[in-house]
Short mmCIF file of C-alpha atoms in Angstrom, two decimals:
data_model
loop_
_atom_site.label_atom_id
_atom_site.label_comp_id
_atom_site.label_asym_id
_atom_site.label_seq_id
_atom_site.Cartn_x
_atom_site.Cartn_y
_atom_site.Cartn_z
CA UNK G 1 -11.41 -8.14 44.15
CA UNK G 2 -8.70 -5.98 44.15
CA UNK G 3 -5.87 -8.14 44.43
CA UNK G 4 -7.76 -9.84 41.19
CA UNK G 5 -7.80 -7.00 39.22
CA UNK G 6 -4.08 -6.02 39.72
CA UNK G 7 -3.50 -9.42 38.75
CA UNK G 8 -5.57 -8.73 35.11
CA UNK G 9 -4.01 -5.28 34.30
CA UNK G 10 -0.01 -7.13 35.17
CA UNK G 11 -0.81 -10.07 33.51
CA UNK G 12 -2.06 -7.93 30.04
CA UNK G 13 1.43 -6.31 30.22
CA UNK G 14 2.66 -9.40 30.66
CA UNK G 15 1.59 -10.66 27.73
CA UNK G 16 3.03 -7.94 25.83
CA UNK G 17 6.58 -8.60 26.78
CA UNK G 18 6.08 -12.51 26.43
CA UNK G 19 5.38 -11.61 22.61
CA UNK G 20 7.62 -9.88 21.54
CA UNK G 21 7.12 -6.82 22.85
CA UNK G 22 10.00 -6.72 25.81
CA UNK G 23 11.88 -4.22 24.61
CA UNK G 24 9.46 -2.31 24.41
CA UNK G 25 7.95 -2.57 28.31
CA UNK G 26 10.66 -0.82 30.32
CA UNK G 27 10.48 2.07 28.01
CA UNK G 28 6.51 2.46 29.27
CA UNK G 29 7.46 1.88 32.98
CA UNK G 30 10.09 3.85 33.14
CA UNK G 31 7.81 6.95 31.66
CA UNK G 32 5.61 5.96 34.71
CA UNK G 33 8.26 6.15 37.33
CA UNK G 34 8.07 9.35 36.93
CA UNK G 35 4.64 10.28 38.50
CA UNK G 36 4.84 7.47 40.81
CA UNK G 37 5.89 3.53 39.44
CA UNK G 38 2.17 2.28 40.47
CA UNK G 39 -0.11 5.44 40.21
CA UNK G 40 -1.12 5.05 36.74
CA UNK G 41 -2.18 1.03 37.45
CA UNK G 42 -3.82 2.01 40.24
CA UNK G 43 -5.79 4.58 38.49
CA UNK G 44 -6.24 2.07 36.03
CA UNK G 45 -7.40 -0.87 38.48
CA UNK G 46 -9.74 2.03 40.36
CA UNK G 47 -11.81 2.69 37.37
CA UNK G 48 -12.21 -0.81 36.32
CA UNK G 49 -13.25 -1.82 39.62
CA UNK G 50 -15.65 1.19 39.15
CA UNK G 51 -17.06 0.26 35.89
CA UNK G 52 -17.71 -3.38 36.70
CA UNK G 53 -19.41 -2.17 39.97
CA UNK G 54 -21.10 0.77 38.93
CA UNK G 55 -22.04 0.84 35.54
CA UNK G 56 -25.50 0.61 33.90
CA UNK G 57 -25.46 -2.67 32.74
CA UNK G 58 -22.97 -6.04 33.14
CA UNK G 59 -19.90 -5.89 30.73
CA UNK G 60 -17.45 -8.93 30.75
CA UNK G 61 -14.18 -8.21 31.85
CA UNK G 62 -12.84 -9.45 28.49
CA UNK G 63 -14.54 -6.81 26.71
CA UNK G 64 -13.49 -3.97 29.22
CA UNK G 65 -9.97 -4.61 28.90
CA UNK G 66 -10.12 -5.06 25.10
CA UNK G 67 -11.69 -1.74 25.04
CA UNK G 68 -9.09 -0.15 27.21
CA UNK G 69 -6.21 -1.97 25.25
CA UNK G 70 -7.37 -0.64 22.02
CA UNK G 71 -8.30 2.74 23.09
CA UNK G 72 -4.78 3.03 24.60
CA UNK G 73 -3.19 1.85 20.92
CA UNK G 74 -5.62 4.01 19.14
CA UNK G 75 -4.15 6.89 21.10
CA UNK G 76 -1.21 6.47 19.33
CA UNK G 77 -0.99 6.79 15.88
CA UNK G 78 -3.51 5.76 12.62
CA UNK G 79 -1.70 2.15 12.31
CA UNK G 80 -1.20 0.70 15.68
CA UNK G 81 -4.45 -1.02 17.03
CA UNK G 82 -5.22 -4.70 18.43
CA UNK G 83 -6.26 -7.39 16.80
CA UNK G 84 -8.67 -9.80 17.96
CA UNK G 85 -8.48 -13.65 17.37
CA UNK G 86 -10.69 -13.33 13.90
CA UNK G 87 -8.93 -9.91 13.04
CA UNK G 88 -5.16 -11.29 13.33
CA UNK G 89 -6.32 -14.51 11.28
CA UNK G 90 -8.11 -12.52 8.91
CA UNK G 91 -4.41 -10.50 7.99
CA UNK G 92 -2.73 -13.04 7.98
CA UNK G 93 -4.87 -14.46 5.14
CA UNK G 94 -4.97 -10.98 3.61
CA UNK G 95 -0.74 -11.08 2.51
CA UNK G 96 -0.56 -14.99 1.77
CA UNK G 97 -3.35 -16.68 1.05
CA UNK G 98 -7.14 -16.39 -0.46
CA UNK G 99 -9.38 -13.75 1.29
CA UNK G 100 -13.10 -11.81 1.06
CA UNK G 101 -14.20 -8.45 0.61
CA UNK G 102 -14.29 -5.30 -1.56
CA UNK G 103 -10.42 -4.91 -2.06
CA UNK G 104 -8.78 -1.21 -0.75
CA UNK G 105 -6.39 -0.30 1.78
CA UNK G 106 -7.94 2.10 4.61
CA UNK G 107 -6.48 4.30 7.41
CA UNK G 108 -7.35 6.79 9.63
CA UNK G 109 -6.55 10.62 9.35
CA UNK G 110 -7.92 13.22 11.83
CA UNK G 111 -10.83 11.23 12.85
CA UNK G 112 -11.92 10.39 9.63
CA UNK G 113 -11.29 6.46 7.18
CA UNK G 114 -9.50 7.47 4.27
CA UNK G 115 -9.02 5.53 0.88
CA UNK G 116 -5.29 5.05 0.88
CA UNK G 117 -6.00 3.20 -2.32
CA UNK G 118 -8.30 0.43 -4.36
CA UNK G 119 -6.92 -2.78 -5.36
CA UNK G 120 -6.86 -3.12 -8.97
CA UNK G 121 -9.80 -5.49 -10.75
CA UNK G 122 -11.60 -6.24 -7.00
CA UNK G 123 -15.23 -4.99 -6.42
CA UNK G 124 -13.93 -1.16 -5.07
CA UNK G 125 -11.95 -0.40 -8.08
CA UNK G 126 -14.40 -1.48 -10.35
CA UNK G 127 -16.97 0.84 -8.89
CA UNK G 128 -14.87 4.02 -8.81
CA UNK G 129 -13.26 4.88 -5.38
CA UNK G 130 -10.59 6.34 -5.25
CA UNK G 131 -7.34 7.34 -3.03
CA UNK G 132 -8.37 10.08 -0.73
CA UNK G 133 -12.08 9.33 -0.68
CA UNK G 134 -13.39 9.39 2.97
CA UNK G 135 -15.57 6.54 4.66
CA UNK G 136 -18.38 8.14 6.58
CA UNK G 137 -20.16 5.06 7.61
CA UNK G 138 -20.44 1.11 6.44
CA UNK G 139 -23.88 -0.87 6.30
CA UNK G 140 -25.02 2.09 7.81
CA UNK G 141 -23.08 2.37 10.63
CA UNK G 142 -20.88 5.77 11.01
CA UNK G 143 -17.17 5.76 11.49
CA UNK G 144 -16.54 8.48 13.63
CA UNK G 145 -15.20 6.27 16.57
CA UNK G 146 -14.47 3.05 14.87
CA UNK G 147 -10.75 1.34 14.65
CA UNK G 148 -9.48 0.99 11.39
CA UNK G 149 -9.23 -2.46 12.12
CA UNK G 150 -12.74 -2.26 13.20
CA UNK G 151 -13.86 -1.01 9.95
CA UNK G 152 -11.57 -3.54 8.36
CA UNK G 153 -13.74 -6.25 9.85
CA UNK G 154 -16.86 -4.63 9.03
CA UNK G 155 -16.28 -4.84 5.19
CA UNK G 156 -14.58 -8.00 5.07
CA UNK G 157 -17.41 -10.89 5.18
CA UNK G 158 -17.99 -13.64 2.73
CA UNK G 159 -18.00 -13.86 -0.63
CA UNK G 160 -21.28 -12.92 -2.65
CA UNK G 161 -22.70 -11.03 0.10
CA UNK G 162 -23.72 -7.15 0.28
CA UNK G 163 -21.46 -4.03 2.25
CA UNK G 164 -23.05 -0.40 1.95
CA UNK G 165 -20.86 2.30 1.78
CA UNK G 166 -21.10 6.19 2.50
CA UNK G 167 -18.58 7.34 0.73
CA UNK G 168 -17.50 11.45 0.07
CA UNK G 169 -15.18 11.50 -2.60
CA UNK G 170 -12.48 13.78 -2.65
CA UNK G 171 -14.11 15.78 -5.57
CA UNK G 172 -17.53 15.57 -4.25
CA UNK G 173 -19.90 18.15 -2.31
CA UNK G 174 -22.52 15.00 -1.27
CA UNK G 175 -21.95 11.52 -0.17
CA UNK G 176 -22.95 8.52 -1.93
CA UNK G 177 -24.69 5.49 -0.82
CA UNK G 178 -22.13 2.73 -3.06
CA UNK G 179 -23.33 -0.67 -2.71
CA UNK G 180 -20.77 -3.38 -3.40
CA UNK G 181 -20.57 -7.38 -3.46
CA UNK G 182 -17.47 -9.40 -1.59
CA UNK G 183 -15.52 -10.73 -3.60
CA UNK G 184 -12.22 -13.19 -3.90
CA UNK G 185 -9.32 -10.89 -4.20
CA UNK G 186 -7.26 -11.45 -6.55
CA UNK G 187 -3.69 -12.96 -5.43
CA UNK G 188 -1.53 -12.52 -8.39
CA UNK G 189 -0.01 -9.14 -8.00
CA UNK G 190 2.43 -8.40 -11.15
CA UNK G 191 0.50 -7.29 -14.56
CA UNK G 192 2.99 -7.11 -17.53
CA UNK G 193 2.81 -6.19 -20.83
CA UNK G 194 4.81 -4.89 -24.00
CA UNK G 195 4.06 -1.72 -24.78
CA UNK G 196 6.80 -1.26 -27.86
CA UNK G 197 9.18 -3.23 -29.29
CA UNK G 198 11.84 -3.79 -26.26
CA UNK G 199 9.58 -1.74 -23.80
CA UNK G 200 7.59 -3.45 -21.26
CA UNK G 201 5.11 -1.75 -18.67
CA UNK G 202 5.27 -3.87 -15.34
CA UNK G 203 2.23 -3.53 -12.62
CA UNK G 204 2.61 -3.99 -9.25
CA UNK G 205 -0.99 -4.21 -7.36
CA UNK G 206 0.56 -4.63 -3.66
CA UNK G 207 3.19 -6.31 -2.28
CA UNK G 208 2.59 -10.01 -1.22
CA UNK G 209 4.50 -12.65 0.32
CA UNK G 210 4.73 -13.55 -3.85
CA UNK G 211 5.15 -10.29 -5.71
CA UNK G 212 9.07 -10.57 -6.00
CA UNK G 213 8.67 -13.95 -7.32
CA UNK G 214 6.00 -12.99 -9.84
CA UNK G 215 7.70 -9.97 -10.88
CA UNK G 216 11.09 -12.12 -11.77
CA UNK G 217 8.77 -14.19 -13.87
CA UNK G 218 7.08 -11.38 -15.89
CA UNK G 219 10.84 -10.34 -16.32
CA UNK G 220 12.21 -13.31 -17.46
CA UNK G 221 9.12 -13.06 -20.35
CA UNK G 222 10.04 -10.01 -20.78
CA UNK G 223 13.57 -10.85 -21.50
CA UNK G 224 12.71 -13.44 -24.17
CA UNK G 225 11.00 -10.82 -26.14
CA UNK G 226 13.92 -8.10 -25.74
CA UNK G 227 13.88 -5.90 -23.52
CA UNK G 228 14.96 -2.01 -23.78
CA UNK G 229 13.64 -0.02 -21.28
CA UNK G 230 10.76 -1.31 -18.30
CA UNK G 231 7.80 1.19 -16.65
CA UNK G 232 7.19 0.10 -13.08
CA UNK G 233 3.48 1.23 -12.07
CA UNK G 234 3.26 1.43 -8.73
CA UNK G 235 0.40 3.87 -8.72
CA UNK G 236 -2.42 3.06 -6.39
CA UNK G 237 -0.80 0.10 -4.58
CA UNK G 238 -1.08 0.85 -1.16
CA UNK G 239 1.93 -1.21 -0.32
CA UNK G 240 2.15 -4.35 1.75
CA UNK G 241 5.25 -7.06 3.13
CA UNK G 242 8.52 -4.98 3.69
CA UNK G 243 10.59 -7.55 2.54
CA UNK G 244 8.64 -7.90 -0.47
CA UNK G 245 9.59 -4.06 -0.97
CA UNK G 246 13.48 -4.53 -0.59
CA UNK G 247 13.36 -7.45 -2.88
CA UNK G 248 11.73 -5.82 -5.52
CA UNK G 249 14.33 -2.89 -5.26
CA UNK G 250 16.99 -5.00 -5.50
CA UNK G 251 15.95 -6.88 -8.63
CA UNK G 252 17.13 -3.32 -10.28
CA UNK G 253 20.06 -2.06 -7.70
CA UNK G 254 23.22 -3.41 -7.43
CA UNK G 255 24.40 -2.26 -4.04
CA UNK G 256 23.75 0.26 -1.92
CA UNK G 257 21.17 1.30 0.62
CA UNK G 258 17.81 0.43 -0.22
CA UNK G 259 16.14 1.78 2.91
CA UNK G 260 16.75 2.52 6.77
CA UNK G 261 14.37 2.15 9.61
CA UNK G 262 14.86 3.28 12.76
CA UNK G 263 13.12 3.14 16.07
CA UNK G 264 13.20 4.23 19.33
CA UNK G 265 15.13 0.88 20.66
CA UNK G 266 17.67 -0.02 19.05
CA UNK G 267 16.73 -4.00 18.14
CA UNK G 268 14.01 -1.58 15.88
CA UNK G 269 16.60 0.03 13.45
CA UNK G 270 18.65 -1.73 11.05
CA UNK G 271 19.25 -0.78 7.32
CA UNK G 272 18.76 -3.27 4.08
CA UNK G 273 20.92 -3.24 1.37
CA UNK G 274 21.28 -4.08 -2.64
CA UNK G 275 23.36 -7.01 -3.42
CA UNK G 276 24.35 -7.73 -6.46
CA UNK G 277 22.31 -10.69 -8.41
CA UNK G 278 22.65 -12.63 -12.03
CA UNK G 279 19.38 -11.58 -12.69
CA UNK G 280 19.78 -7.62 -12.30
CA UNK G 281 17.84 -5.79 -14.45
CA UNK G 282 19.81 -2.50 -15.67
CA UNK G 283 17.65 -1.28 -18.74
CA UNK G 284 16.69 2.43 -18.71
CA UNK G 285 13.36 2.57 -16.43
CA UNK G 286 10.67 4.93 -15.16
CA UNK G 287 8.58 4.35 -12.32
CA UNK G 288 5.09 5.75 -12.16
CA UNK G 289 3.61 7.03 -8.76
CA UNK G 290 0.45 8.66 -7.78
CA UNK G 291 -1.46 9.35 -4.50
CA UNK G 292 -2.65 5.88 -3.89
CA UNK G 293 1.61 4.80 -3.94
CA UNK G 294 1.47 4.10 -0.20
CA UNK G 295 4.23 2.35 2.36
CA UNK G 296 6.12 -0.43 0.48
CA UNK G 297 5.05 1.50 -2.97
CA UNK G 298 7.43 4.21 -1.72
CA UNK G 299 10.42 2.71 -0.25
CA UNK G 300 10.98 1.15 -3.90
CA UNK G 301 10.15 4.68 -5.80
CA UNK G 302 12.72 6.41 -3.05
CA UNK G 303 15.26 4.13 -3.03
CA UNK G 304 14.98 3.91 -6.95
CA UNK G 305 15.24 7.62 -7.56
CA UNK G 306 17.68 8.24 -4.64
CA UNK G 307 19.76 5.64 -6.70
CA UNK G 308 19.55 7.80 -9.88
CA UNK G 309 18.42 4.08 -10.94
CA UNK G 310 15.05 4.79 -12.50
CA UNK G 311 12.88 8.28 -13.38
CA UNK G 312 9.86 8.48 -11.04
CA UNK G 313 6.74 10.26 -12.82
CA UNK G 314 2.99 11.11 -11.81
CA UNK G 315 1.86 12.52 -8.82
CA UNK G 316 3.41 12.72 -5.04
CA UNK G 317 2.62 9.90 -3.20
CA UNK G 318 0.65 8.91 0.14
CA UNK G 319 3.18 9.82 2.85
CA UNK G 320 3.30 6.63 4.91
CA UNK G 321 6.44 6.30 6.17
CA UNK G 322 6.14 3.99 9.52
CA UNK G 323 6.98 0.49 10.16
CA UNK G 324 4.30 -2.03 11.89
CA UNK G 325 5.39 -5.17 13.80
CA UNK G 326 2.44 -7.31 14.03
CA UNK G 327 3.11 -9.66 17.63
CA UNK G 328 1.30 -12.82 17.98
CA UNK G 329 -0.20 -12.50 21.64
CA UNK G 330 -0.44 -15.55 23.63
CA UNK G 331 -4.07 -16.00 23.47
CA UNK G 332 -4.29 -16.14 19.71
CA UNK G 333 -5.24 -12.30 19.21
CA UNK G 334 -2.55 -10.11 17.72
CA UNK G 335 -0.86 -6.35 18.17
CA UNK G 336 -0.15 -4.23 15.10
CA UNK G 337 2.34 -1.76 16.69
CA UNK G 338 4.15 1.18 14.94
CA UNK G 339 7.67 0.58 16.23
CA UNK G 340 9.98 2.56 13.47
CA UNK G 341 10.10 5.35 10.59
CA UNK G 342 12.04 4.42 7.91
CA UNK G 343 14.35 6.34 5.80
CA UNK G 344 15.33 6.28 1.94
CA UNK G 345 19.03 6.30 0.94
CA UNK G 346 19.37 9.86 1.36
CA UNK G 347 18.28 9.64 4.88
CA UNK G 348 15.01 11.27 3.88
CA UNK G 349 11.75 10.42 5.77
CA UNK G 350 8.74 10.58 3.66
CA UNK G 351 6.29 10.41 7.09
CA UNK G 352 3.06 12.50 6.02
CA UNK G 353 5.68 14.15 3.25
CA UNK G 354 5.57 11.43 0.46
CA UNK G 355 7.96 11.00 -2.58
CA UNK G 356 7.79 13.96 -4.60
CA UNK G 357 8.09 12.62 -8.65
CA UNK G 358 11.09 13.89 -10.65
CA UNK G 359 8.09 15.33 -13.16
CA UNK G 360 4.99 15.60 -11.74
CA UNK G 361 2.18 15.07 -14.51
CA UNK G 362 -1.20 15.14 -13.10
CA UNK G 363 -3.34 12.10 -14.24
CA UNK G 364 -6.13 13.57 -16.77
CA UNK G 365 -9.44 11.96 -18.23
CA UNK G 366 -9.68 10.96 -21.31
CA UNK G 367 -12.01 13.41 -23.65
CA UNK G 368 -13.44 11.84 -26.16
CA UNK G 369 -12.87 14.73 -28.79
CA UNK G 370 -8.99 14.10 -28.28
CA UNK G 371 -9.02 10.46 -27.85
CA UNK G 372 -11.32 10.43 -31.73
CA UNK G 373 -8.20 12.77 -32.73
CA UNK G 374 -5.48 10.38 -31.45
CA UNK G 375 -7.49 7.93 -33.04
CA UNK G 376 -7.39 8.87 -36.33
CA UNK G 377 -4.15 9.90 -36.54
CA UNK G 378 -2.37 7.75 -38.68
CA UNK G 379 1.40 7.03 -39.07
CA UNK G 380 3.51 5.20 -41.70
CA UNK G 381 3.52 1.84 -39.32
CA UNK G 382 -0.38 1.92 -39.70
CA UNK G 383 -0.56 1.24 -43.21
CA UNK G 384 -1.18 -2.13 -44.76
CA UNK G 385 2.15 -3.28 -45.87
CA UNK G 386 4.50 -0.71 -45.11
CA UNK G 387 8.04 -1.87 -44.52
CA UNK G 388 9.29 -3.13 -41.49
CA UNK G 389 12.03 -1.88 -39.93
CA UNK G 390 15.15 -4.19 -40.19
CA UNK G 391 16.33 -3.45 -36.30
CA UNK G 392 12.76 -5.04 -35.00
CA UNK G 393 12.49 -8.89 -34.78
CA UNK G 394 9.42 -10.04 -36.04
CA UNK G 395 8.93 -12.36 -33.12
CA UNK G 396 8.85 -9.21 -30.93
CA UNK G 397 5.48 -8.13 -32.48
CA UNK G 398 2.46 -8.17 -30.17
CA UNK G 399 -0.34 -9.93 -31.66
CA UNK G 400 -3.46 -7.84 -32.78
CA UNK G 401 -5.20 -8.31 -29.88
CA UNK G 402 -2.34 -7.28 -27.75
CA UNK G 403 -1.66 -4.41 -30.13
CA UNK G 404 -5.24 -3.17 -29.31
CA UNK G 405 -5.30 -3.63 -25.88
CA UNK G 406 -1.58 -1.54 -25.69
CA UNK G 407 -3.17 0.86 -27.77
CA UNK G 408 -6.15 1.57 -25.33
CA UNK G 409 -4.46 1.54 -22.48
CA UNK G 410 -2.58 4.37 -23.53
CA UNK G 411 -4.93 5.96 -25.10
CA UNK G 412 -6.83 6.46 -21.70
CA UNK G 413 -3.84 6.93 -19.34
CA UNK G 414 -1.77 10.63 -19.95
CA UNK G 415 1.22 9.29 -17.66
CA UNK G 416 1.85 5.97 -19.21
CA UNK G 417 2.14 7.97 -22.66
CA UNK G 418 4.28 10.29 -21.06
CA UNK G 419 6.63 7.33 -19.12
CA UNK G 420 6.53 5.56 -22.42
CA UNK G 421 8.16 8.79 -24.04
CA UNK G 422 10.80 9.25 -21.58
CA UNK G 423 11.77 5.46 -21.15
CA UNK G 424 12.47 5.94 -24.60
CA UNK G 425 14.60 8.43 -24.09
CA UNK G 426 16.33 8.19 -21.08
CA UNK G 427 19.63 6.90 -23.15
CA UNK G 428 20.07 10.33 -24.86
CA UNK G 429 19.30 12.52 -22.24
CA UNK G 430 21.82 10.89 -20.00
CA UNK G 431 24.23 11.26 -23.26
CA UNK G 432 23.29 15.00 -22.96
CA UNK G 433 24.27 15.18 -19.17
#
């Protein structure tokens, strides 16, 4: 029996190397040399041998060791954890192809799931939560001692069908009971639109194997219409595919640093840089940020304002600032492993810190006494037949439709007024400087 177990607990290490992982091994045997090379397997081997003899009921070794594996990675940090079989397929899905469920980003903060932030237009947007609301249990169920990835699995399920929430939202004294249906997520991830003549407001939901590609298109449509100045909204995307992130960035950097991880081995650390491109966007830009701006989100807001490339605006953002390697394990299951921080251009890590906005403006609700004022406001381009200004192409006009829809949108949203204002402006006050 015993000669069995050693052989379970080496050949579980053993796996980790095979995957990917070596570099990583001799940094966790070496911290056990030093209370004995063996004592902690042994330890480990005693009280496995004791469970499976002693304990209450039967409990497959599988599950045992899955247990032990996962309790050991949840000891870590809020982002590394195991992955079984269904769990690894079931992210792999989740940044290339079709997937199921309510649509936000969760993690794990002092013991409690957090809303990092909603997707936009999925089932959890649509019925109100927001970044920084807390999970206190699902279908009933509390959260207290489950995984993220656990949790993960536990809203997922097929689409059409029924997950109950508990949710306390950050505002909020109570919980509420929030019932929501699965649903397809959506996969396109770049919203565009053209806000004024020449200015365009670009949304990025998360980061994708295909957001750089979709965001080239919407700027290539962009383009055809003329384009002065671009507002990047990466508010409430919780972030995604790092290479995603550095691509986007360098659709509006030349050269330089884009960002810097580095890890405690040194195959962990390398830095990406800008290169310059034909299709290098270099009009006047702000970038909007707010809470829910998590991971990828803020590698392209720091490396954009470390740059002096674009002017970011809203609130501070999340604060995640780690790398994950996820390592195919031999059997088919998966390990999501924090193995770096990573850095802006300034050398800056925004771990539990965030990027702080050049002008922090608060996101407010609309009231309806000022939006009726803003409404009736009228200005000379609102009356029938007034004369066009000779600098604007006619074919750069929106169509009604589109005129309403721009005019909504910022009539409910403070900061895209605001970055619509300074885009504007950017020219002159750099003139000023």
């Amino acid at each position: 029996m015993r000669v069995t177990l050693w052989t379970a607990t080496l050949l579980i290490l053993g796996v980790l190397a095979i995957s990917g992982g070596a570099a990583l091994v001799p940094g966790t045997v070496g911290a056990a040399s030093e209370e004995g090379k063996y004592d902690s397997l042994k330890r480990f081997s005693q009280v496995l041998d004791l469970v499976e003899r002693y304990y209450v009921r039967d409990v497959p070794r599988k599950d045992l060791i899955n247990g032990a594996v996962k309790g050991m990675l949840q000891g870590l940090d809020p982002h590394s954890t195991f992955l079984s079989v269904e769990e690894f397929k079931e992210m792999q899905e989740s940044t290339s192809g079709e997937f199921f469920g309510i649509g936000i980003e969760i993690s794990s903060e002092n013991g409690q799931l957090i809303v990092v932030a909603p997707i936009e237009d999925t089932p959890a947007h649509k019925a109100g939560l927001k970044s920084g609301d807390i999970i206190l249990a699902v279908d009933g169920v509390p959260t207290q001692d489950m995984t993220t990835q656990e949790a993960v699995t536990r809203i997922r399920g097929a689409k059409g069908t029924e997950v109950e929430l508990s949710i306390l939202h950050r505002d909020a004294k109570a919980p509420e009971v929030v019932r929501l249906v699965r649903d397809a997520i959506p996969l396109i991830s770049v919203k565009s639109k053209m806000l004024e003549d020449g200015y365009h407001w670009v949304r990025l939901t998360r980061f994708s194997e295909r957001t750089t590609g979709e965001l080239v298109d919407a700027l290539k449509e962009a383009n055809k219409k003329g384009m002065k100045g671009i507002i990047l909204d990466l508010r409430n995307n919780p972030g995604g595919l790092l290479d995603q992130a550095v691509s986007v960035s360098d659709t509006f950097l030349k050269d330089g640093v884009i960002v810097s991880i580095r890890g405690r081995m040194e195959d962990a650390s390398r830095e990406y840089r800008a290169k310059a491109q034909p299709g290098d966007v270099t009009v006047p830009m702000v970038v909007l940020v707010n809470a829910g701006s998590a991971s990828a989100s803020e590698i392209v807001a720091g490396a954009l304002r470390d740059h002096n490339r674009a002017l970011i605006l809203g609130e501070r953002t999340f604060g995640k600032g780690s790398v994950q390697n996820v390592i195919p394990l031999s059997d088919g299951a998966g390990l999501k492993l924090t193995v770096a921080l990573y850095y802006t251009p300034n050398g800056r890590s925004i771990q539990a810190e965030g990027v702080e906005p050049d002008f922090e403006v608060p996101f407010e609700l609309p009231r309806e006494e000022e939006k009726a004022h803003r409404l009736n406001m009228v200005r000379e381009k609102d009356l029938n037949r007034h004369i066009e200004n000779g600098s604007s192409g006619k074919d750069a006009r929106p169509s009604a439709k589109a005129a309403d829809d721009v005019k909504q949108a910022l009539e409910k949203d403070n900061q895209l007024r605001m970055a619509l204002q300074f885009v504007k402006r950017l020219p002159r006050l750099k003139d000023i400087q």
